[in-house]
JSON list of C-alpha atoms in Angstrom, two decimals:
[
{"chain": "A", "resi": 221, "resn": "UNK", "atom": "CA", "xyz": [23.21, 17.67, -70.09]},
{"chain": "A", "resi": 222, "resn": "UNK", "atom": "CA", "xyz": [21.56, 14.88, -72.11]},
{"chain": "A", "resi": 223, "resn": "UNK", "atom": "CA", "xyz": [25.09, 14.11, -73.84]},
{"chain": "A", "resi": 224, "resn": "UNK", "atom": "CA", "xyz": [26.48, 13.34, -70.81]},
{"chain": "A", "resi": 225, "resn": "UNK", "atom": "CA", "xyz": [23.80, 10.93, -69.87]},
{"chain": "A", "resi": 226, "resn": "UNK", "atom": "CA", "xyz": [24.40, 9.52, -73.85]},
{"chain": "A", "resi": 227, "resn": "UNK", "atom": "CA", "xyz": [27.82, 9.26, -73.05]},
{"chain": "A", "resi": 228, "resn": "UNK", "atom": "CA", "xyz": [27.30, 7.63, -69.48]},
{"chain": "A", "resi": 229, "resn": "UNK", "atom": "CA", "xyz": [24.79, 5.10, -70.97]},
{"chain": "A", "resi": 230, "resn": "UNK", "atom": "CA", "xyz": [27.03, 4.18, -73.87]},
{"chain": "A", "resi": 231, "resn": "UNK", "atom": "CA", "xyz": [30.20, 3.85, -71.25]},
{"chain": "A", "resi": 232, "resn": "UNK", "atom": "CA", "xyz": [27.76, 1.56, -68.94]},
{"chain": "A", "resi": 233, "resn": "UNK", "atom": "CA", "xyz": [27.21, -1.04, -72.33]},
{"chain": "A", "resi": 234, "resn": "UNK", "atom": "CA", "xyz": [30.93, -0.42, -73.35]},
{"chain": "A", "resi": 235, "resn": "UNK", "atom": "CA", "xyz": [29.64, 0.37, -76.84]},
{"chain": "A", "resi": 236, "resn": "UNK", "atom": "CA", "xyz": [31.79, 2.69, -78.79]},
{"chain": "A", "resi": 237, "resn": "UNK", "atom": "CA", "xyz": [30.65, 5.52, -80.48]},
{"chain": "A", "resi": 238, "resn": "UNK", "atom": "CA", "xyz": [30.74, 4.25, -83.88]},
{"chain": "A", "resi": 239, "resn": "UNK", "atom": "CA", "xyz": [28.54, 0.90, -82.35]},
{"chain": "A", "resi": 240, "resn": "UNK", "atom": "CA", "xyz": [26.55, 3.25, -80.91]},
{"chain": "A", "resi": 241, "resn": "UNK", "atom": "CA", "xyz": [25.71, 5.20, -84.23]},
{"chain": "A", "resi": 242, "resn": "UNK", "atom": "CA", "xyz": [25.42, 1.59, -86.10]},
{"chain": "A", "resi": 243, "resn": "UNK", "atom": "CA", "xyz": [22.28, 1.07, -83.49]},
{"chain": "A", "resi": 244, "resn": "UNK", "atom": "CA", "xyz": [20.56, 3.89, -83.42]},
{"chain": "A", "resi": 245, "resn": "UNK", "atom": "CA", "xyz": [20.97, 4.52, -87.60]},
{"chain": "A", "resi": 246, "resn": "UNK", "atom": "CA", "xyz": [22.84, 7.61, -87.09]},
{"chain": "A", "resi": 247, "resn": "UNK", "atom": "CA", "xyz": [26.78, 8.88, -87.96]},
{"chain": "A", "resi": 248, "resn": "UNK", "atom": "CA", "xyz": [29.66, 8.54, -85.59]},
{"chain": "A", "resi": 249, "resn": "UNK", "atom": "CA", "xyz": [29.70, 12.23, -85.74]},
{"chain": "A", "resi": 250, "resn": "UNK", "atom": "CA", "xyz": [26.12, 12.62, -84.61]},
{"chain": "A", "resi": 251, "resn": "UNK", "atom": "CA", "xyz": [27.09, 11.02, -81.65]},
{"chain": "A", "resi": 252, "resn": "UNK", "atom": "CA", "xyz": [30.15, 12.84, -81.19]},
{"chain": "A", "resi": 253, "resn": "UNK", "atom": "CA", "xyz": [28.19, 16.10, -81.43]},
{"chain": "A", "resi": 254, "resn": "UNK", "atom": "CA", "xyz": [25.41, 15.16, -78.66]},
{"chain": "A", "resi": 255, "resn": "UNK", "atom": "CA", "xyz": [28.17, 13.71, -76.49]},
{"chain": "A", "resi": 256, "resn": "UNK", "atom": "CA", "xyz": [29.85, 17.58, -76.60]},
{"chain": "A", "resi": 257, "resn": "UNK", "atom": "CA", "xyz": [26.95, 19.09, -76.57]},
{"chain": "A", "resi": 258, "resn": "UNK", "atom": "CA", "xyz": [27.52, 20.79, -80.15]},
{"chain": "A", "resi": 259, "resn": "UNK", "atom": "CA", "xyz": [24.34, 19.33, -81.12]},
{"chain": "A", "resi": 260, "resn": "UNK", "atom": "CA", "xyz": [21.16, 17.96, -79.24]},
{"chain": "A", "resi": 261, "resn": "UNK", "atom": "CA", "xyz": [19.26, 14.54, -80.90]},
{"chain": "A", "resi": 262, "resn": "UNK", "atom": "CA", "xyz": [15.39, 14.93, -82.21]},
{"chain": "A", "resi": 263, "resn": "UNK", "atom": "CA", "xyz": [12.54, 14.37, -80.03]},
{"chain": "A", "resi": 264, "resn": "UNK", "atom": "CA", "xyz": [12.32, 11.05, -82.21]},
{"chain": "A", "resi": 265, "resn": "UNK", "atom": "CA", "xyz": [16.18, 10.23, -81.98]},
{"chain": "A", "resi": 266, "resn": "UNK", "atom": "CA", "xyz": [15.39, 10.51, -77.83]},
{"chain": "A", "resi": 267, "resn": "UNK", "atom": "CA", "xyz": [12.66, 8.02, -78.17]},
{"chain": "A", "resi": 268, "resn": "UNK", "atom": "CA", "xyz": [15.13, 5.88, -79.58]},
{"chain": "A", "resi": 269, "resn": "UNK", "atom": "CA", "xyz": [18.04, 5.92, -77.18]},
{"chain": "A", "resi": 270, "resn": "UNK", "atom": "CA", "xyz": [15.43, 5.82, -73.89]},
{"chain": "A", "resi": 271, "resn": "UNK", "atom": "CA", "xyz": [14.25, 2.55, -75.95]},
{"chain": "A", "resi": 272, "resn": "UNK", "atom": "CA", "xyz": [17.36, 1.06, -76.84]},
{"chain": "A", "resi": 273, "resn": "UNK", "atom": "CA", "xyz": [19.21, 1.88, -72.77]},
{"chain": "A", "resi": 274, "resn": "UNK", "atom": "CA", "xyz": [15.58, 0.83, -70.99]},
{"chain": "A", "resi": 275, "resn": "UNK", "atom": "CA", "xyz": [15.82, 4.52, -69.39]},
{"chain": "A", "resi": 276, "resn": "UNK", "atom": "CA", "xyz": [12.81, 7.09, -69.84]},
{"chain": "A", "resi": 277, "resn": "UNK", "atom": "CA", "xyz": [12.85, 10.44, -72.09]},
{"chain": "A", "resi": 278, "resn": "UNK", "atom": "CA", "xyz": [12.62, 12.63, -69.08]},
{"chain": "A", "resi": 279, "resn": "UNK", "atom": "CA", "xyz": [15.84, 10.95, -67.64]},
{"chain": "A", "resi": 280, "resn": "UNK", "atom": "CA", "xyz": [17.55, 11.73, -70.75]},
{"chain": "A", "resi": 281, "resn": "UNK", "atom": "CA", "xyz": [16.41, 15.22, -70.66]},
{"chain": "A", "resi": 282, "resn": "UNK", "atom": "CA", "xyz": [16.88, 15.99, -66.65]},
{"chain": "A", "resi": 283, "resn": "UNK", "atom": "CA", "xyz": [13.57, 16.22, -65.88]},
{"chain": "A", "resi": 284, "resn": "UNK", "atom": "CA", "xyz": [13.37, 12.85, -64.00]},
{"chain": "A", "resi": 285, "resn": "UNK", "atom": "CA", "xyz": [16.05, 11.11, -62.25]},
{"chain": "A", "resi": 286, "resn": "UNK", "atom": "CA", "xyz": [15.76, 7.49, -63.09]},
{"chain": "A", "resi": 287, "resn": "UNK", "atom": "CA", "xyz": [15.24, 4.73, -59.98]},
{"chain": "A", "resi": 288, "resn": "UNK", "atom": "CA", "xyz": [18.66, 4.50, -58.14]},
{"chain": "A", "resi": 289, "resn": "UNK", "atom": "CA", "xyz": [17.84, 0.64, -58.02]},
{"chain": "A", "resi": 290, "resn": "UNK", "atom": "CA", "xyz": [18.72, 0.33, -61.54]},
{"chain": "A", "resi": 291, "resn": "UNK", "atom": "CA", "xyz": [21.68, 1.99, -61.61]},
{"chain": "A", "resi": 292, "resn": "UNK", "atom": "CA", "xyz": [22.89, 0.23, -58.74]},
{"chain": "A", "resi": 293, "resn": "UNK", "atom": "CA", "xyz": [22.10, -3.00, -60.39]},
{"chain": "A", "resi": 294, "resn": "UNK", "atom": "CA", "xyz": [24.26, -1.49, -63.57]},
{"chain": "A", "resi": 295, "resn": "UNK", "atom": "CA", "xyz": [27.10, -0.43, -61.86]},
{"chain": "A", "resi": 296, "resn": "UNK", "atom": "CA", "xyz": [27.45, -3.71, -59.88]},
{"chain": "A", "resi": 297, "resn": "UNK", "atom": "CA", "xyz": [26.61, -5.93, -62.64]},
{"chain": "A", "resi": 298, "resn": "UNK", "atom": "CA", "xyz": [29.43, -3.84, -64.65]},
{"chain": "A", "resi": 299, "resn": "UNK", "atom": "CA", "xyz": [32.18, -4.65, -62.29]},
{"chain": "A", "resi": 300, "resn": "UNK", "atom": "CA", "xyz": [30.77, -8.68, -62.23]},
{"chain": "A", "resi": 301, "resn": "UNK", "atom": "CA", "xyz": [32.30, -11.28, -64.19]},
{"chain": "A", "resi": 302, "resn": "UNK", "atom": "CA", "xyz": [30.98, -14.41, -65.08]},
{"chain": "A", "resi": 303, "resn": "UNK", "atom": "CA", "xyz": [32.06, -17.67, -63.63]},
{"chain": "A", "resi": 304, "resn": "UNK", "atom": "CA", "xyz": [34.38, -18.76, -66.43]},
{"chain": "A", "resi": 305, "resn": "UNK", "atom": "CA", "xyz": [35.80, -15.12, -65.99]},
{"chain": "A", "resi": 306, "resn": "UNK", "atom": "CA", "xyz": [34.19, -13.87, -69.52]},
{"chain": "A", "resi": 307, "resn": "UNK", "atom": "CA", "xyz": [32.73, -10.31, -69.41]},
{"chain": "A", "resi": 308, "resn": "UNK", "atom": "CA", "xyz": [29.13, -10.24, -68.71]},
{"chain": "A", "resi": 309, "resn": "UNK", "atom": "CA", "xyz": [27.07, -10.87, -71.63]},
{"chain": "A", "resi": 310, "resn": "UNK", "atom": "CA", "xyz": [24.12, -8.65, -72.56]},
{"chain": "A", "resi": 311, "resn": "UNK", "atom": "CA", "xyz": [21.47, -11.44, -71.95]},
{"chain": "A", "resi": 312, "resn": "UNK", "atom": "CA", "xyz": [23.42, -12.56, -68.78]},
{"chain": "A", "resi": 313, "resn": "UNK", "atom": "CA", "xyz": [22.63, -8.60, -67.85]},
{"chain": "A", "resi": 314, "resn": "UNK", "atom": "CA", "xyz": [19.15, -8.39, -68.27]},
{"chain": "A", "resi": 315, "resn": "UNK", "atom": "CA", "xyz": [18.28, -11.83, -66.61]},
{"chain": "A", "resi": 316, "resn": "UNK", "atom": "CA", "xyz": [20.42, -11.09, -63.51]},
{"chain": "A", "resi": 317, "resn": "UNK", "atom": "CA", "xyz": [18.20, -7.40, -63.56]},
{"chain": "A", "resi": 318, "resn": "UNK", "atom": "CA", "xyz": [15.23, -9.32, -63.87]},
{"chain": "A", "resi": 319, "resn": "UNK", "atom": "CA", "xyz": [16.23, -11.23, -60.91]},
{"chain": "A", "resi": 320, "resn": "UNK", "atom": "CA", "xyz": [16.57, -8.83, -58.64]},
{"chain": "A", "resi": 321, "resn": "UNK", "atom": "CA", "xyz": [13.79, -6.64, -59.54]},
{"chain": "A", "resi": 322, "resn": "UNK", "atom": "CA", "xyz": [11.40, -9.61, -58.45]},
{"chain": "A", "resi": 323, "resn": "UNK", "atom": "CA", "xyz": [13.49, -10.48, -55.31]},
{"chain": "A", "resi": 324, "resn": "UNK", "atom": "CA", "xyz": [12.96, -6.69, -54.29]},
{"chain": "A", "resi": 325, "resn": "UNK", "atom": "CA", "xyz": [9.58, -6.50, -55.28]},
{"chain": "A", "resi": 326, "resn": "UNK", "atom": "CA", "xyz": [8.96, -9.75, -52.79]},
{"chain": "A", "resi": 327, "resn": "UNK", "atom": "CA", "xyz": [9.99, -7.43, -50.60]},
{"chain": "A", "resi": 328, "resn": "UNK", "atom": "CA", "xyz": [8.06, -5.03, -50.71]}
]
């Protein structure tokens, strides 16, 4: 259901819902509604939240799982902290993704 995936993604950034709704220019109880599945966003609302998570439209609709690599990168770089102890920062998240996406693409 794409409001669990909303939910999940949101959960992954630790944004609330109301953070959420300041982002994507929509209520608190929009999100609420797509979260519970009471109401589902607009194929233009979609665009925005694959855009704004990095994740494609047909992830958010079940049609495509997305790569596990990322997700694996998420979850571990959720339970990291930085040196001083600090919560990872947004920026600190997308360099260390960046990272390892070339390292395993040297692989390759």
């Amino acid at each position: 259901m794409i409001g669990d995936k909303i939910r999940d993604l949101r959960n992954r950034k630790r944004l609330s819902q109301t953070e959420l709704s300041k982002i994507l220019h929509v209520s608190q109880q929009t999100i609420t509604k797509w979260e519970t599945g009471k109401a589902e966003p607009s194929s233009s609302a979609i665009a925005n939240i694959a855009k704004y998570f990095g994740v494609s439209a047909d992830y958010l609709l079940g049609t495509k799982q997305e790569g596990h690599i990322s997700q694996d990168l998420d979850e571990a770089i959720d339970g990291a902290m930085s040196f001083d102890g600090q919560p990872v920062t947004e920026h600190d998240r997308k360099v260390m993704k960046s990272l390892w996406k070339a390292y395993l693409a040297s692989k390759d």
